[in-house]
């Protein structure tokens, strides 16, 4: 029996305070006779809080376009910067009664979404305030959590996202890859509870978010040279470098807008975090935005 299933997707569907539906999905191969998925979801566990874990079985959903199993979690604990609750998912692939592969994943049930021009966390309007890892002398994601800042990174390493997930540092990750390589990278990010927003350049025309990273918000940068938003973009990132374009675009866009202004040189993280508030104050004459990044 192999120890991992590379194409396995673990994601959540319905998410309320009463219950959460967690799914394990695998592309159905041509030779699918007798194949099924099973396993369990156990949690939550949280670095900052005592929790009473529960175990829910993953039950195969039967015939369909993919192999699919589902677990029902009553009264779920959400992943948030304050309480980064994590559920451990164990999945087995069977042929008949014989297990042929197994995998382990982590999942965070995030109640953060985009609604009109706002980000919404647990049903309330929420404003992102993030510090890029190039704007600070800090190096550990736990320091972002301690400073109440979102962790903004272009680092291709996945290791910082593991610490960010444990500590509650909400992560915004820029993906430099394009096309199918970007899809592969996005699938990797979706395995980390902290990876909440992915910033992308391009995606294939046949891209389906629900099939790759159902629970990750996708952001696209808009510039004077790139004014047409892609259909896959949940939100938009604008730079303060072109004030006239910022004013024009911000009033026209009907999606959440995050504004970025890089710092001239790296600062200690608490000082860099204060610059998010300065940026918000400076932009107040234009309007209020969904987030501010320095």
C-alpha atoms as one frame of an Amber mdcrd trajectory, in Angstrom:
protein
   0.000   0.000   0.000   1.427   3.403  -0.976   1.594   6.167   1.633   0.139
   9.088  -0.314  -2.425   9.943  -2.977  -1.025  12.932  -4.952  -4.245  13.872
  -6.763  -6.378  13.768  -3.621  -8.402  16.910  -2.851  -9.762  17.513   0.650
 -12.200  20.404   0.958 -15.352  21.537   2.721 -18.741  22.317   1.258 -21.621
  23.400   3.467 -20.248  25.359   6.424 -22.498  26.646   9.203 -22.299  26.840
  12.979 -24.492  23.725  13.071 -22.468  21.475  10.784 -19.715  21.224   8.192
 -19.441  18.802   5.290 -15.883  17.701   4.555 -15.093  15.857   1.337 -12.252
  13.737  -0.014 -12.172  13.563  -3.810 -10.043  11.704  -6.328 -10.253  11.625
 -10.145 -11.924   8.416 -11.241  -9.490   6.247 -13.269 -10.563   4.204 -16.284
 -10.101   1.021 -14.268 -12.345   1.977 -11.353 -13.935  -1.410 -10.675 -14.233
  -1.869  -6.919 -12.542   1.428  -6.029 -13.815   3.434  -3.059 -12.654   6.001
  -0.527 -12.962   5.802   3.231 -11.284   7.281   6.279 -11.974   9.668   9.107
 -11.854  13.299  10.154 -10.640  13.990  13.685 -10.484  17.313  15.484 -10.356
  20.076  16.156  -6.947  20.695  17.611  -5.701  24.194  18.285  -2.422  25.626
  19.535  -4.153  28.406  21.461  -7.155  26.662  22.982  -8.202  23.477  24.718
 -10.612  21.539  22.519 -12.526  18.292  22.832 -11.835  16.376  19.611 -14.389
  14.243  17.858 -14.054  11.685  15.080 -16.346  11.485  12.071 -16.152   8.763
   9.399 -15.560   9.511   5.736 -18.208   7.587   3.828 -17.940   6.782   0.126
 -20.648   8.562  -1.905 -20.952   5.846  -4.573 -21.072   6.254  -8.376 -20.286
   9.650  -9.865 -17.803  11.551 -12.046 -15.135  11.258  -9.300 -14.394   9.083
  -6.332 -15.929  11.007  -3.436 -16.296  10.485   0.306 -17.991  12.763   2.832
 -17.851  13.365   6.572 -20.394  15.335   8.594 -18.949  17.449  11.427 -21.545
  18.694  13.936 -20.936  22.107  15.558 -17.577  22.649  13.794 -14.808  24.857
  15.103 -13.696  27.413  12.503 -10.090  28.252  11.611  -9.440  31.937  12.313
  -6.447  34.051  13.395  -7.818  34.006  16.950  -8.639  30.288  17.063  -6.757
  28.374  14.344  -8.616  25.088  14.687  -7.342  22.262  12.502  -8.976  18.963
  11.562  -6.853  15.939  10.626  -8.146  13.936   7.680  -7.068  10.355   7.024
  -8.075   8.873   3.670  -7.745   5.322   2.349  -8.238   4.184  -1.228  -9.626
   0.664  -1.453 -10.160  -1.815  -4.233 -12.839  -4.023  -2.823 -11.802  -4.677
   0.771  -8.081  -4.280   0.026  -6.475  -0.890   0.912  -4.103   0.166  -1.869
  -3.134   3.733  -0.871  -3.481   6.139   2.043  -2.971   9.829   2.697  -3.169
  12.350   5.508  -4.263  15.961   5.128  -5.069  18.929   7.354  -8.019  21.219
   6.816  -9.165  24.464   8.372 -12.807  25.451   8.139 -12.533  29.132   7.227
 -15.631  31.304   7.328 -13.911  34.043   5.284 -15.485  34.918   1.954 -16.099
  37.726  -0.540 -19.448  39.493  -0.676 -19.966  42.424  -3.041 -17.066  44.814
  -2.263 -16.272  43.387   1.163 -14.491  40.504   2.813 -16.732  38.776   5.336
 -15.471  36.787   8.320 -18.002  34.818  10.368 -20.815  36.865   8.859 -19.272
  40.278   9.583 -17.348  42.691   7.371 -13.630  42.131   7.895 -10.684  44.241
   6.711  -7.402  42.543   5.825  -4.243  44.223   7.096  -1.159  42.476   5.791
   2.608  42.844   5.878   4.767  41.406   3.123   7.725  39.296   4.156   9.875
  41.755   2.158   8.629  44.728   4.220   9.778  43.456   7.605  12.788  42.031
   9.374  10.578  39.301  10.877  11.011  35.778   9.551   8.611  33.529  11.489
   4.877  33.432  10.636   4.063  33.252  14.359   5.366  36.819  14.584   2.683
  37.930  12.104   0.055  36.361  14.333   1.465  38.123  17.390   1.282  41.459
  15.537  -2.291  40.885  14.278  -1.086  41.025  10.687  -1.811  38.788   7.721
   1.240  36.998   6.339   1.939  38.176   2.766   4.526  36.122   0.918   5.957
  35.321  -2.498   8.146  32.544  -1.064   7.775  29.349  -3.069   8.564  27.271
   0.016   5.569  25.641   1.665   7.227  25.234   5.064   6.215  28.690   6.410
   2.562  27.877   5.663   2.674  24.980   8.100   3.699  27.287  10.946   1.226
  29.924   9.790  -1.553  27.326   9.931  -0.687  26.254  13.458  -0.328  29.789
  14.821  -3.207  31.501  13.025  -1.320  33.735  10.617  -3.730  34.160   7.708
  -1.624  33.895   4.545  -1.846  35.648   1.192   0.457  33.852  -1.249   1.556
  35.165  -4.651   1.981  32.452  -7.276   4.593  33.285  -9.915   3.871  30.219
 -12.036   1.405  30.438 -14.897  -0.939  28.095 -16.729  -0.978  24.475 -15.593
   2.019  25.115 -13.331  -0.069  27.674 -11.442  -2.872  25.124 -11.073  -0.427
  22.620  -9.577   0.901  25.245  -7.182  -2.618  26.268  -6.188  -3.506  22.651
  -5.438  -0.494  22.481  -3.114  -1.501  25.676  -1.281  -5.008  24.343  -0.729
  -3.567  21.739   1.654  -2.640  24.431   4.218  -5.358  25.929   6.452  -3.592
  29.316   6.561  -3.457  29.698   2.755  -6.596  31.777   2.419  -5.886  33.998
  -0.601  -3.777  33.171  -3.658  -2.625  35.945  -5.998  -2.312  34.701  -9.578
  -1.300  36.037 -12.986  -2.976  33.630 -15.384  -4.884  30.369 -15.313  -5.891
  28.006 -18.132  -9.156  28.737 -19.948 -10.620  25.469 -18.671  -9.735  26.209
 -15.036 -12.399  25.224 -12.511 -11.745  26.483  -9.011 -14.114  23.921  -7.492
 -11.940  21.124  -8.880  -8.619  22.477  -7.584  -8.929  24.819  -4.598 -12.578
  25.184  -3.676 -11.899  26.970  -0.380  -9.172  29.428  -1.460 -10.026  32.988
  -2.510  -8.328  34.007  -5.768  -6.942  37.500  -6.293  -5.771  39.227  -9.470
  -3.636  42.345  -9.793  -5.083  45.156 -11.882  -2.918  47.815 -13.543  -3.401
  50.496 -16.161  -2.050  47.965 -18.659  -4.305  45.194 -17.387  -7.791  46.474
 -16.789  -9.923  43.439 -17.666 -10.522  41.155 -14.732 -10.603  37.396 -15.174
 -13.798  35.575 -14.313 -11.967  33.472 -11.739 -10.932  36.503  -9.649 -12.775
  36.735  -6.326 -11.024  39.968  -5.430  -8.614  42.561  -6.827  -5.274  44.008
  -5.744  -4.417  47.590  -6.713  -1.202  49.531  -6.153  -0.968  53.083  -4.847
   1.787  53.738  -7.399  -0.718  55.208  -9.891  -3.111  57.397  -7.841  -5.321
  58.439 -10.750  -5.819  54.854 -11.886  -6.403  53.756  -8.304  -9.232  56.267
  -7.930 -10.833  55.344 -11.250 -10.540  51.590 -10.822 -11.600  51.524  -7.184
 -14.899  53.215  -7.935 -15.655  50.945 -10.906 -14.786  47.531  -9.473 -17.644
  45.637  -7.877 -15.459  43.118  -6.071 -13.393  43.438  -2.881 -10.355  45.636
  -3.500  -7.114  45.291  -1.541  -4.634  48.148  -1.889  -0.877  47.639  -1.600
   1.909  50.136  -0.931   5.371  48.604  -0.444   7.615  50.086   2.211  10.845
  51.822   1.263  12.827  49.538   3.572  12.057  46.661   5.951  10.811  47.504
   9.442  10.276  45.559  12.614   6.932  43.832  12.252   4.912  45.922  14.766
   6.071  49.121  13.031   5.306  47.671   9.601   1.836  46.670  10.807   1.186
  50.277  11.863   1.833  51.334   8.267  -1.346  49.459   7.257  -3.293  51.903
   9.410  -1.370  54.816   7.894  -2.253  53.550   4.413  -5.908  53.259   5.372
  -5.878  56.830   6.716  -4.164  58.160   3.588  -6.760  56.517   1.337  -9.769
  57.581   3.406 -10.576  60.496   1.035 -10.963  57.940  -1.791 -12.941  55.425
   0.245 -12.717  52.346   2.419 -11.186  49.200   0.937 -11.381  45.492   1.728
  -7.722  45.336   2.744  -4.406  47.134   3.048  -0.982  45.599   2.390   2.462
  47.117   2.975
